Each structure stands twice: as structure tokens, then as C-alpha cells.
GROMACS .gro file of C-alpha atoms in nm:
model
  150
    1UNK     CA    1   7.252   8.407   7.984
    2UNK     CA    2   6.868   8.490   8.077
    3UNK     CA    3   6.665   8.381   7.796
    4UNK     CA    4   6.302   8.425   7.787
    5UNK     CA    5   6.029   8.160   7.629
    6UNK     CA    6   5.705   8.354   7.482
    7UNK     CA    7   5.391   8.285   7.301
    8UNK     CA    8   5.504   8.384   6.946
    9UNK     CA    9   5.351   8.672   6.811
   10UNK     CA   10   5.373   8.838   6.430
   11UNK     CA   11   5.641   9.040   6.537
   12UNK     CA   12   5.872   8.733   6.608
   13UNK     CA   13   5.839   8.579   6.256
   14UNK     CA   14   6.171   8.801   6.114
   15UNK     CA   15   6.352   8.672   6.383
   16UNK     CA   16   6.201   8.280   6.372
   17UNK     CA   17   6.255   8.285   5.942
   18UNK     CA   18   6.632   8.354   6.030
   19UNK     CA   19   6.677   8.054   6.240
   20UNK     CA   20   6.423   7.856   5.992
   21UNK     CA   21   6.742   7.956   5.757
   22UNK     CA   22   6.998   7.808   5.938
   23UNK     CA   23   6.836   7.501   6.057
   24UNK     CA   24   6.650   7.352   5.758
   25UNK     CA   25   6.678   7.289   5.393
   26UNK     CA   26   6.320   7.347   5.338
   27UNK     CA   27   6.227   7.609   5.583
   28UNK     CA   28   5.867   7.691   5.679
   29UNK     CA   29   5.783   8.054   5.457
   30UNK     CA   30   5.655   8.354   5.668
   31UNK     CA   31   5.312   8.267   5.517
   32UNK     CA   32   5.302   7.923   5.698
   33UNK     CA   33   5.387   8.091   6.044
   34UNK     CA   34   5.128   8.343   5.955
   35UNK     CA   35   4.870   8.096   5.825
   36UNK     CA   36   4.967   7.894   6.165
   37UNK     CA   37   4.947   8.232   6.421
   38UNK     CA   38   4.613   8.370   6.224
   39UNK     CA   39   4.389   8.090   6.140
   40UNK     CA   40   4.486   7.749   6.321
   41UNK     CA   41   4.318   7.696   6.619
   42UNK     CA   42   4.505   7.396   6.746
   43UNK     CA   43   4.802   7.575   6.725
   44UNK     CA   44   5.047   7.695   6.972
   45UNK     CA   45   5.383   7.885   6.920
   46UNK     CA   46   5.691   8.011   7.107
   47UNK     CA   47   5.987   8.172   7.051
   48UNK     CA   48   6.310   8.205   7.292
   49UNK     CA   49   6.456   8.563   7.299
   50UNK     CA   50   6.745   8.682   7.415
   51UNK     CA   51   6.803   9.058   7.469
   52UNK     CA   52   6.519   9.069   7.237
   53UNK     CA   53   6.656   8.861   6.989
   54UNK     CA   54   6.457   8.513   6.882
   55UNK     CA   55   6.747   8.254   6.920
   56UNK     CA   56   6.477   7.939   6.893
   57UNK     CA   57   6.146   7.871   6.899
   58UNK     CA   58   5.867   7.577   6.932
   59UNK     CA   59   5.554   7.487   6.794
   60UNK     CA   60   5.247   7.248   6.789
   61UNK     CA   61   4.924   7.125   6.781
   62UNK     CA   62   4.630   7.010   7.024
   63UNK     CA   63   4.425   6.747   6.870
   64UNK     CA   64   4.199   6.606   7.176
   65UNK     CA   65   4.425   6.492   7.447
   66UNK     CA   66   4.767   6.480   7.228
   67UNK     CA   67   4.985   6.706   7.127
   68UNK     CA   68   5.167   6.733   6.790
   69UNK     CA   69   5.502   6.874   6.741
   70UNK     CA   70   5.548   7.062   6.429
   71UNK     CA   71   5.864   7.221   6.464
   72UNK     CA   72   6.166   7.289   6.694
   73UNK     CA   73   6.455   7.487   6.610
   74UNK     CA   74   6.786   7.673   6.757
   75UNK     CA   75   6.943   7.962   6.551
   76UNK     CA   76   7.312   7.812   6.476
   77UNK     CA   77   7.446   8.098   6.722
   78UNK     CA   78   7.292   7.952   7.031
   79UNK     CA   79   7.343   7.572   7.018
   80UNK     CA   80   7.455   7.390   7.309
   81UNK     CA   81   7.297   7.631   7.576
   82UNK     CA   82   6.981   7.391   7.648
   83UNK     CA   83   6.777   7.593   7.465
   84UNK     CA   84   6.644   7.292   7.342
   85UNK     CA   85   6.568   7.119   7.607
   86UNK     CA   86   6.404   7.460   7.741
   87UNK     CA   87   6.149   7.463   7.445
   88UNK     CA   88   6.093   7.100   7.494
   89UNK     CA   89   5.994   7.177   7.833
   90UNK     CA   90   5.763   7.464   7.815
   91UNK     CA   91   5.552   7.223   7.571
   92UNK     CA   92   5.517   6.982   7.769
   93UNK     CA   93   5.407   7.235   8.025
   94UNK     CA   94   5.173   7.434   7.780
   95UNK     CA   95   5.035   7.091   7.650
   96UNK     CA   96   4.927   6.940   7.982
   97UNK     CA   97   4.801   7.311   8.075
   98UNK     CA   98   4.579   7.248   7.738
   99UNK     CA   99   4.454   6.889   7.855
  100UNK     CA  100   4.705   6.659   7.602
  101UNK     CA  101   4.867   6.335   7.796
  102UNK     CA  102   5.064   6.233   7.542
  103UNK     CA  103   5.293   6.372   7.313
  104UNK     CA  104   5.473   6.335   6.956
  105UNK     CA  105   5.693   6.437   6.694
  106UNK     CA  106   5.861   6.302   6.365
  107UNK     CA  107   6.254   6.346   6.318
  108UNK     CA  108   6.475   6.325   6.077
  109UNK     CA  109   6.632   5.992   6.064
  110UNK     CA  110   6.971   6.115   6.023
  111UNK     CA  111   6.900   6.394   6.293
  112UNK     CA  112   7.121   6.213   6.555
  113UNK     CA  113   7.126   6.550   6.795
  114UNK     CA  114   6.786   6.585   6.821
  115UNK     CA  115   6.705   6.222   6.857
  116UNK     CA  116   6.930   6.199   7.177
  117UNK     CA  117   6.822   6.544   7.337
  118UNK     CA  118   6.408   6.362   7.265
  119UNK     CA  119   6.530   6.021   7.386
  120UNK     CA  120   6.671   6.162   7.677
  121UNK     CA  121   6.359   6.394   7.783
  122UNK     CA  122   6.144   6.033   7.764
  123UNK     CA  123   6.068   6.037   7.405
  124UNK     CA  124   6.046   5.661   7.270
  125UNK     CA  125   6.088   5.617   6.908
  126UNK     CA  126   5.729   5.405   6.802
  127UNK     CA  127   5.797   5.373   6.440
  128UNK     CA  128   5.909   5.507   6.095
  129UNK     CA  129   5.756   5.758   5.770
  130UNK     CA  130   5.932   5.633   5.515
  131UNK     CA  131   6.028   5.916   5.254
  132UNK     CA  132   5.856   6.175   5.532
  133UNK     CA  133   6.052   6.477   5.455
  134UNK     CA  134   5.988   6.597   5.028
  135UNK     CA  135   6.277   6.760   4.985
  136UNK     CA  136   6.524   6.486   5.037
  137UNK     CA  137   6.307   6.191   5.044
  138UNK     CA  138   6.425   6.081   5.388
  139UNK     CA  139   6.253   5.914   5.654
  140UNK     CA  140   6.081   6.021   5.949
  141UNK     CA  141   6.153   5.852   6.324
  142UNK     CA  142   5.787   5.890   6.485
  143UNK     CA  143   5.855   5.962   6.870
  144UNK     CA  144   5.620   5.958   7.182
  145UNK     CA  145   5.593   6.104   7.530
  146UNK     CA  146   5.353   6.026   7.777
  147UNK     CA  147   5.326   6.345   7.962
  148UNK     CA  148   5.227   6.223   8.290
  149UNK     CA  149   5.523   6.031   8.303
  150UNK     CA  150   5.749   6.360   8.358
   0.00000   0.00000   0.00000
């Protein structure tokens, strides 16, 4: 399969609210991706298409020389194809490109898939949120990269 990783634009929310659906049980509202494309300047977005279709996407944020993680997702159709790990990637690409040398994210505790795919692209898990996520209460793994280190 050829897939294609692309800054996100406005046109690409339909598709990234549909996998927002099937990945979360609080997903992000159009209104957040807009309020995130529009009028954050640390942020950075990207969607995977294939044959036009947004099957994933990735986002974060460049605060001085780190970058943030806010969100990572695969629509349910697509799993298991490394899209994952292909997102992953083109951060840490796009971050270094932007000056960051480290990087982090916060998962879901119970999030067992994602914490291997992170731990085995060099993530190292530095700590805990507890009750991080609102709508369930759950707690938050805090993960870091160093970037260099690739």
C-alpha cells in the first residue's frame, strides 16, 4: 500500500474526526483541530492518506527545543500496517527540522499497544499523571525521546 504523510490542512479534518471516532472516548471536536490549524503557532499537524483517504494522523507542539505530542491516531481500518510507527517517524523528522532535541508524550496507562510501538522507537517512560485523562479518570505514562539518539 503507498500511503502518503502531509501537513494537515482544513480539508483533512472530516477525514481526521472519523478516526478521532474510532480511536478515543473523548475525541478532539473539529473546533480543537481548527483552533489548533488557525491560531497555534507551536503547532504542527499531519495526516496519512491513502488514495486520498486520511487513515491516521499526528500532531504536536514546539516549545523551545522540545517537542510535545498531542495526539496520534490510526483509523480502526488500517491498524497493523506501521502506520504508526510512520507518523512517529515523520515527527521526529519535522521536530529536529524545527530545532527540538528531545521529545514527549503522555499515554494511557492501560494503552499497552501504543506503549510498546513508543518503547520500541526509544521512548522511556519518566513518570506518571495521575487521573490525566477527564473522562475516565485514568492515568497518564509520561514518555521521552532524545532525538539525537535516533
Amino acid at each position: 500500500m503507498e500511503f502518503e504523510i502531509v501537513p494537515m490542512k482544513e480539508q483533512h479534518i472530516p477525514g481526521v474526526l472519523e478516526t478521532e471516532q474510532v480511536s478515543f472516548p473523548t475525541p478532539w471536536s473539529e473546533a480543537s483541530f481548527l483552533g489548533e490549524l488557525r491560531d497555534n503557532d507551536l503547532a504542527y499537524y499531519y495526516v496519512c492518506t491513502y488514495q486520498g483517504r486520511v487513515v491516521g494522523y499526528s500532531g504536536m507542539w514546539i516549545i523551545f527545543d522540545e517537542a510535545h505530542i498531542t495526539n496520534i491516531a490510526v483509523h480502526s481500518d488500517f491498524r497493523g500496517q506501521k502506520i504508526g510507527r510512520a507518523l512517529l517517524t515523520n515527527l521526529f523528522t519535522e521536530a529536529m527540522r524545527l530545532g527540538a532535541e528531545r521529545i514527549t508524550l503522555e499515554v494511557r496507562i492501560s494503552n499497552t499497544i501504543a506503549r510498546k510501538l513508543y518503547q520500541s522507537m526509544g521512548f522511556a517512560p519518566v513518570g506518571i499523571r495521575k487521573g490525566y485523562y477527564s473522562d475516565t479518570k485514568e492515568d497518564a505514562l509520561i514518555m521521552w525521546k532524545d532525538l539525537f539518539n535516533l
